[in-house]
Coordinates of C-alpha atoms in Angstrom, one line a residue:
M1 CA 0.0 0.5 0.0
G2 CA 1.7 3.7 -1.4
I3 CA 1.7 6.8 0.5
D4 CA 3.6 8.4 -2.3
S5 CA 0.6 10.9 -3.0
S6 CA 0.4 11.7 1.3
V7 CA 4.2 12.5 0.3
T8 CA 3.2 14.8 -2.3
A9 CA 0.7 16.6 -1.1
F10 CA 2.7 17.4 2.8
E11 CA 5.2 19.0 1.2
R12 CA 3.1 21.1 -1.0
T13 CA 1.0 21.7 2.1
R14 CA 3.9 22.6 3.9
R15 CA 4.6 25.9 1.2
S16 CA 1.2 27.2 2.2
L17 CA 0.2 26.4 5.7
G18 CA 2.6 26.5 9.1
G19 CA 3.9 23.3 9.7
G20 CA 2.0 21.7 6.8
V21 CA -0.6 20.5 9.1
S22 CA -4.1 22.7 10.6
S23 CA -3.0 21.2 14.5
G24 CA 0.4 20.9 15.0
L25 CA 0.9 17.1 16.7
R26 CA -0.8 15.9 13.4
A27 CA 2.9 16.5 12.3
T28 CA 4.4 13.6 14.2
M29 CA 2.3 11.5 12.3
R30 CA 4.5 8.6 10.7
P31 CA 6.3 8.2 8.4
V32 CA 4.0 11.1 7.2
P33 CA 0.8 13.0 7.6
L34 CA -1.8 11.0 5.5
F35 CA -4.4 12.9 3.0
V36 CA -7.2 11.9 3.0
E37 CA -9.9 11.5 0.1
R38 CA -13.1 9.9 2.2
S39 CA -14.5 7.9 5.2
S40 CA -17.4 6.4 6.0
G41 CA -17.4 4.1 8.9
A42 CA -14.6 2.4 10.7
Y43 CA -12.4 3.3 7.5
V44 CA -10.4 6.3 5.6
W45 CA -9.6 6.5 2.3
D46 CA -6.4 8.4 0.7
L47 CA -5.6 10.4 -2.0
D48 CA -5.1 7.0 -4.0
G49 CA -8.2 5.4 -3.1
D50 CA -6.4 3.0 -0.5
R51 CA -8.9 2.2 2.0
Y52 CA -7.6 1.9 6.2
V53 CA -8.9 1.0 9.3
D54 CA -9.0 3.4 10.9
Y55 CA -7.9 4.0 15.0
V56 CA -7.4 7.5 15.3
M57 CA -11.2 8.3 14.7
A58 CA -10.7 13.0 14.3
W59 CA -8.4 12.4 17.4
G60 CA -11.5 10.9 19.3
P61 CA -14.8 12.8 18.5
L62 CA -16.3 9.8 16.0
V63 CA -17.5 7.5 18.8
H64 CA -20.3 6.6 16.5
G65 CA -17.5 6.2 13.2
H66 CA -17.4 8.6 10.0
S67 CA -20.1 10.0 8.3
H68 CA -22.7 8.2 11.2
P69 CA -26.0 8.7 8.6
H70 CA -28.0 9.5 11.7
I71 CA -25.5 12.3 12.2
L72 CA -25.3 13.5 8.8
D73 CA -29.4 13.5 8.2
A74 CA -29.7 16.0 11.3
V75 CA -27.3 18.2 10.1
T76 CA -28.5 17.8 6.5
R77 CA -32.2 18.9 7.8
V78 CA -30.6 21.9 9.3
I79 CA -28.0 23.2 7.2
T80 CA -30.8 23.9 4.2
S81 CA -32.6 26.6 6.8
M82 CA -29.6 28.2 8.4
Q83 CA -26.3 28.3 9.2
V84 CA -25.2 30.8 11.8
V85 CA -28.0 33.5 12.8
G86 CA -26.8 35.0 16.1
M87 CA -30.3 34.6 18.1
G88 CA -31.8 32.5 19.6
H89 CA -33.1 28.7 17.6
R90 CA -35.1 25.5 19.3
L91 CA -32.0 23.7 18.8
E92 CA -30.3 25.5 22.1
Y93 CA -32.7 24.0 24.3
E94 CA -33.4 20.7 22.7
A95 CA -29.3 20.0 22.6
A96 CA -28.9 21.3 26.2
E97 CA -31.7 19.5 27.3
A98 CA -30.5 16.0 26.0
V99 CA -26.9 16.3 27.4
L100 CA -28.3 17.5 30.9
A101 CA -30.4 14.3 30.5
S102 CA -27.4 12.0 29.9
V103 CA -25.0 14.0 33.0
P104 CA -25.7 12.4 36.0
G105 CA -26.4 16.0 38.2
A106 CA -26.4 18.0 35.4
Q107 CA -28.4 20.9 35.7
R108 CA -27.4 23.9 33.0
L109 CA -25.2 24.3 31.0
V110 CA -23.3 26.6 28.5
W111 CA -22.6 26.6 25.0
T112 CA -18.7 26.9 23.9
N113 CA -16.6 26.0 20.3
T114 CA -14.1 23.8 21.3
G115 CA -12.4 21.9 24.4
T116 CA -9.9 24.4 25.5
E117 CA -12.0 27.1 25.1
A118 CA -14.1 25.3 27.3
V119 CA -11.9 24.6 30.2
Q120 CA -11.2 28.5 30.3
V121 CA -14.7 29.0 30.5
A122 CA -15.1 26.7 33.6
L123 CA -12.3 28.2 35.1
K124 CA -13.8 31.4 34.9
F125 CA -17.0 30.0 36.6
A126 CA -14.6 28.5 39.5
R127 CA -13.0 32.0 40.1
A128 CA -16.5 33.7 39.9
A129 CA -17.8 31.5 42.3
T130 CA -15.6 31.2 45.1
G131 CA -13.9 34.6 44.9
R132 CA -10.6 33.1 44.5
H133 CA -8.2 32.9 41.7
R134 CA -5.6 30.0 41.6
V135 CA -6.4 26.6 40.4
V136 CA -4.7 23.0 40.9
K137 CA -4.3 20.4 38.0
F138 CA -2.0 17.3 37.4
A139 CA 1.2 16.8 36.0
K140 CA 1.8 15.7 32.6
A141 CA -2.4 15.9 31.8
Y142 CA -3.3 18.0 29.2
H143 CA -6.1 20.8 29.4
G144 CA -6.0 22.9 25.6
W145 CA -3.2 24.8 24.7
H146 CA -3.9 28.3 26.6
D147 CA -1.2 29.6 28.2
S148 CA -3.3 29.0 31.8
V149 CA -2.9 25.3 31.9
Y150 CA -0.2 24.6 29.2
A151 CA 2.1 23.4 31.6
S152 CA 4.3 21.1 33.0
M153 CA 3.7 18.0 30.7
A154 CA 7.2 16.1 30.7
A155 CA 6.9 13.4 33.1
D156 CA 9.4 15.0 35.5
D157 CA 7.4 17.5 35.7
T158 CA 6.1 17.1 39.2
G159 CA 7.1 20.2 41.5
E160 CA 4.2 22.3 42.4
A161 CA 5.6 25.3 40.3
A162 CA 4.8 24.7 37.1
V163 CA 6.8 24.9 33.7
P164 CA 5.9 25.9 30.6
A165 CA 5.5 23.1 28.2
G166 CA 5.8 25.0 25.3
R167 CA 8.0 28.4 23.2
G168 CA 6.0 31.3 23.2
Q169 CA 3.9 31.2 26.5
S170 CA 3.7 34.5 28.5
P171 CA 6.1 34.2 32.2
H172 CA 3.7 35.3 33.8
A173 CA 0.8 33.0 33.0
H174 CA 0.9 30.3 34.8
A175 CA 1.3 32.5 38.6
D176 CA -2.0 31.2 39.6
L177 CA -1.1 27.3 38.6
I178 CA -0.5 24.3 41.3
I179 CA 0.5 21.0 40.3
S180 CA -0.1 18.2 41.9
R181 CA 0.7 14.1 40.8
F182 CA -2.3 12.1 39.2
N183 CA -3.5 9.3 42.1
D184 CA -1.6 10.3 44.9
T185 CA -3.9 11.2 47.6
A186 CA -2.0 13.1 49.8
A187 CA -0.2 15.0 47.5
I188 CA -3.8 16.7 47.0
A189 CA -4.9 16.4 50.6
E190 CA -2.2 18.5 51.3
I191 CA -2.6 20.9 48.8
L192 CA -6.5 21.5 49.2
A193 CA -5.7 21.4 53.2
A194 CA -4.6 24.9 52.6
A195 CA -7.3 26.3 50.0
E196 CA -8.5 29.4 51.8
E197 CA -4.8 30.5 52.7
R198 CA -3.6 29.4 49.1
Q199 CA -6.7 31.2 47.3
I200 CA -7.5 27.6 45.2
A201 CA -10.7 27.8 43.5
A202 CA -10.9 24.6 41.4
V203 CA -9.6 21.4 41.1
L204 CA -9.5 20.6 37.0
I205 CA -8.9 17.0 36.5
D206 CA -9.0 14.6 33.9
P207 CA -10.4 11.5 35.3
I208 CA -8.8 9.0 33.7
M209 CA -5.3 10.8 31.9
S210 CA -7.1 10.4 28.4
N211 CA -3.7 12.4 27.3
A212 CA -1.3 11.1 29.9
G213 CA -0.8 7.3 29.3
V214 CA -5.2 6.5 30.0
T215 CA -5.7 5.5 33.7
N216 CA -7.9 4.7 35.8
P217 CA -8.3 6.8 39.0
A218 CA -7.0 4.8 42.4
P219 CA -9.5 3.8 44.6
G220 CA -11.1 6.3 46.7
F221 CA -9.1 8.8 44.9
L222 CA -11.8 10.8 42.8
E223 CA -13.9 10.7 46.2
T224 CA -11.0 11.8 48.5
I225 CA -11.1 14.9 46.0
R226 CA -14.3 15.8 46.4
E227 CA -14.3 15.2 50.0
L228 CA -11.6 18.0 50.1
C229 CA -13.3 19.8 47.6
D230 CA -16.7 20.1 49.6
K231 CA -15.2 20.9 53.0
H232 CA -12.4 23.8 51.6
G233 CA -15.1 25.5 49.2
V234 CA -12.9 24.4 45.9
V235 CA -15.1 23.8 42.7
L236 CA -14.3 20.1 41.0
I237 CA -13.9 20.2 37.4
F238 CA -13.4 17.5 35.1
D239 CA -11.9 17.3 32.1
E240 CA -13.8 14.8 29.4
V241 CA -13.2 16.6 26.6
I242 CA -12.3 13.3 25.8
A243 CA -13.7 10.8 28.4
G244 CA -17.0 12.3 28.0
F245 CA -19.9 10.4 25.7
R246 CA -16.7 7.5 25.3
I247 CA -16.4 5.8 28.8
A248 CA -19.9 5.8 29.6
R249 CA -23.2 7.8 28.2
G250 CA -23.1 10.0 31.7
G251 CA -19.1 10.0 31.4
A252 CA -16.8 10.3 34.4
A253 CA -19.7 11.0 36.7
E254 CA -21.8 7.8 35.9
K255 CA -18.9 5.4 35.3
F256 CA -17.0 6.1 38.8
G257 CA -19.5 8.1 40.4
V258 CA -18.9 11.1 41.8
R259 CA -20.3 14.0 41.0
P260 CA -17.9 17.3 40.3
D261 CA -19.4 20.6 40.0
L262 CA -18.8 21.5 36.2
S263 CA -17.6 18.8 33.6
V264 CA -16.1 20.2 30.1
F265 CA -17.1 18.2 27.0
G266 CA -16.1 18.3 23.4
K267 CA -15.0 16.0 20.9
A268 CA -17.7 13.2 20.5
I269 CA -20.5 15.5 22.0
A270 CA -21.0 16.6 18.3
G271 CA -19.9 13.4 16.5
G272 CA -18.0 15.1 14.4
F273 CA -18.9 18.6 14.6
T274 CA -16.8 21.3 16.2
Q275 CA -18.8 22.3 19.9
S276 CA -18.3 21.8 23.6
A277 CA -20.0 22.5 26.1
V278 CA -19.5 23.1 30.5
V279 CA -22.0 21.3 32.3
G280 CA -22.8 21.6 35.8
R281 CA -24.3 23.1 39.1
A282 CA -27.3 26.0 38.1
D283 CA -26.0 28.0 40.6
I284 CA -22.8 28.4 39.4
I285 CA -23.7 28.4 35.9
D286 CA -26.1 30.9 36.1
L287 CA -23.6 33.7 37.1
V288 CA -23.8 34.7 33.7
D289 CA -26.9 36.4 34.7
D290 CA -24.6 38.2 37.9
G291 CA -21.7 39.6 36.0
L292 CA -19.5 37.1 34.5
T293 CA -19.4 37.0 30.7
H294 CA -19.6 34.5 28.2
A295 CA -19.6 35.2 24.8
G296 CA -19.0 34.3 21.4
T297 CA -20.1 35.0 18.4
F298 CA -20.5 31.0 17.0
N299 CA -21.7 29.4 20.0
G300 CA -25.0 28.0 20.2
N301 CA -24.5 27.6 16.4
P302 CA -27.3 26.0 15.4
V303 CA -25.4 23.2 12.4
A304 CA -23.3 22.0 15.1
L305 CA -26.5 21.7 17.7
A306 CA -28.0 19.6 15.3
A307 CA -25.3 17.3 15.6
V308 CA -24.9 17.7 19.3
Q309 CA -28.7 16.6 19.8
A310 CA -28.4 13.3 17.2
A311 CA -25.1 12.1 19.1
M312 CA -26.9 12.1 22.3
E313 CA -29.5 10.1 20.5
L314 CA -27.2 8.1 19.6
S315 CA -25.7 7.3 23.1
A316 CA -29.1 6.7 24.7
E317 CA -29.9 3.6 22.3
P318 CA -29.7 0.6 24.8
G319 CA -26.1 -1.7 24.7
V320 CA -24.5 1.2 22.7
F321 CA -21.3 1.8 25.6
A322 CA -21.9 -2.3 26.3
K323 CA -20.0 -2.2 22.6
L324 CA -17.6 -0.4 23.2
D325 CA -16.7 -1.8 26.1
E326 CA -16.3 -5.0 24.4
L327 CA -14.8 -3.7 20.9
G328 CA -12.2 -2.2 23.2
A329 CA -11.9 -5.6 25.3
A330 CA -11.9 -7.5 21.8
F331 CA -8.8 -5.0 20.8
E332 CA -7.1 -5.4 24.2
T333 CA -6.9 -9.2 24.2
A334 CA -6.4 -9.4 20.2
I335 CA -3.1 -6.8 20.3
T336 CA -2.6 -8.1 23.5
D337 CA -1.2 -11.6 22.3
V338 CA 0.6 -10.4 19.5
L339 CA 3.0 -7.8 21.4
T340 CA 3.5 -10.7 23.7
A341 CA 4.6 -13.2 21.3
A342 CA 6.8 -11.4 19.5
G343 CA 8.4 -10.1 22.4
A344 CA 7.5 -6.7 22.7
P345 CA 9.0 -4.5 25.3
A346 CA 4.8 -2.8 25.8
G347 CA 1.6 -3.4 26.6
L348 CA -2.0 -1.9 26.3
R349 CA -3.3 0.2 28.5
R350 CA -7.4 0.3 28.1
V351 CA -10.6 2.7 29.8
G352 CA -13.5 1.2 28.0
S353 CA -12.8 2.1 24.0
L354 CA -10.0 4.4 25.0
L355 CA -6.5 2.4 25.1
Q356 CA -3.2 3.5 25.6
F357 CA 0.2 1.8 24.1
A358 CA 2.3 1.8 27.1
P359 CA 6.6 0.4 26.6
H360 CA 7.4 -1.2 29.5
D361 CA 10.5 1.4 29.9
Q362 CA 9.0 4.7 28.7
Q363 CA 6.4 7.2 30.2
T364 CA 3.8 8.4 27.5
S365 CA 3.3 11.8 26.6
L366 CA 0.9 13.8 24.9
H367 CA 3.6 14.4 22.3
G368 CA 3.7 10.3 21.3
T369 CA 6.0 7.1 22.8
D370 CA 8.5 7.6 19.4
G371 CA 10.7 4.5 19.8
L372 CA 9.4 0.6 18.7
W373 CA 5.5 2.7 18.6
A374 CA 7.0 5.1 15.6
E375 CA 8.2 2.5 14.1
I376 CA 4.5 0.3 14.3
T377 CA 2.8 3.3 13.1
A378 CA 4.6 3.7 10.1
G379 CA 4.4 0.5 9.4
M380 CA 0.8 -0.5 10.1
V381 CA -0.1 2.7 7.5
E382 CA 1.7 1.2 5.1
S383 CA -0.3 -2.0 6.2
G384 CA -3.5 -0.4 6.2
A385 CA -3.8 1.0 9.3
V386 CA -4.2 4.3 11.2
F387 CA -2.8 4.8 14.2
M388 CA -2.4 7.9 16.2
P389 CA 1.4 9.4 17.5
S390 CA 0.7 9.4 20.9
G391 CA 0.3 5.7 21.1
K392 CA -3.8 6.6 22.4
I393 CA -6.2 4.3 20.2
F394 CA -9.9 5.2 19.6
V395 CA -12.3 2.3 18.9
S396 CA -15.3 2.8 17.6
T397 CA -19.4 1.2 17.4
A398 CA -18.2 1.5 13.9
H399 CA -15.4 -1.4 14.0
T400 CA -15.9 -4.5 13.9
L401 CA -14.4 -8.2 15.2
A402 CA -13.3 -8.9 11.8
D403 CA -11.0 -5.3 11.8
I404 CA -9.7 -6.4 15.3
E405 CA -8.3 -9.2 14.1
E406 CA -7.2 -7.7 10.2
T407 CA -5.8 -5.5 12.3
A408 CA -3.9 -8.1 14.9
A409 CA -2.8 -10.2 11.5
L410 CA -1.4 -7.0 10.1
L411 CA 0.8 -6.4 13.4
E412 CA 1.9 -9.5 13.5
R413 CA 3.6 -9.1 9.9
V414 CA 4.8 -5.6 11.2
L415 CA 6.6 -6.8 14.5
Q416 CA 8.3 -9.4 12.3
R417 CA 9.9 -6.6 10.1
V418 CA 10.2 -4.3 13.1
P419 CA 13.1 -5.7 16.0
A420 CA 10.9 -6.0 19.3
R421 CA 13.0 -4.3 21.4
P422 CA 12.8 -1.6 24.0
A423 CA 11.8 2.1 23.1

């Protein structure tokens, strides 16, 4: 299977588009970013017409696969009537009601457009609700590219002081940020014990560290944070941009039985269209009526909200998340068997339909696992399957057991050509 057209397209794109990609991390795909002509279900077709089994799934949004007819039908009905109108329309409340009906304890929401934007909105709500200004996040956790939270991303960034994660960031942007460690109950307890004195407004947490290795919370960890936030008047925010509507219909609140004050949703909320939301307690969200500014020209875009309503309908169908979990488990078993048989120094971690390739002797990160995984991704795309450079693997309801068996067979052949050595 050739990728010559993608190589040519990437070379051309680099002459007009910074970095040759529309989002920076796409440039780390090996051997080059794949250029796609069309997509459907669990598959994409490149510029040469070659078909690939896709586990990128648009970097997470496509829980139900590419171009799901229910979502496309809903969007088509709306787009022939209106695009952005800058006024009220019925989908604003219909889509909101559908989201609130899905998430345990959710009372109100506001619409935003991206996960990065929604995180910033949630932090603004927390500061307004508490009158404090500082935020606790966890080392390696990604909460968007905004300077205020894009910090302490490396494995050895474990101190409380925030470490800038990229060039061009303001040296003052992290003054309000405190860093803790995921699943370290003692560390977060010590920080929150001084919440009032340290002016802590919020704890911001991805409950499964979606962009930092995919890890289940340790027993009692989320529960302890919830208790401490209640005790010290801190707003608990779940960043579920990736996990939401993927690991359970009601997200982390349903799966782990811990209700945050606010949740940030994106990606899967609109089945592949651009939309996000901050969801949570009415008394906090209603601060938009009491001096808190929430604005945005594209907020409540009717086309995107039609997709949200359709995605919520798909998520409410019986057995959807059981199917996702079964497919995720089947993928984990099949691929683990291949890795083990090849003597590869790596395995998989899984939460539902989200998996992470994990070298035994190397930390995973937002930017990729490199080493053996980079060689695997290059070999797999040449064989007919697409994985993410970060090692994350997204399974959708459109995937089949046959797709997984095909992928395992391809991986077996790739590993015969790639030395199964430490990454």
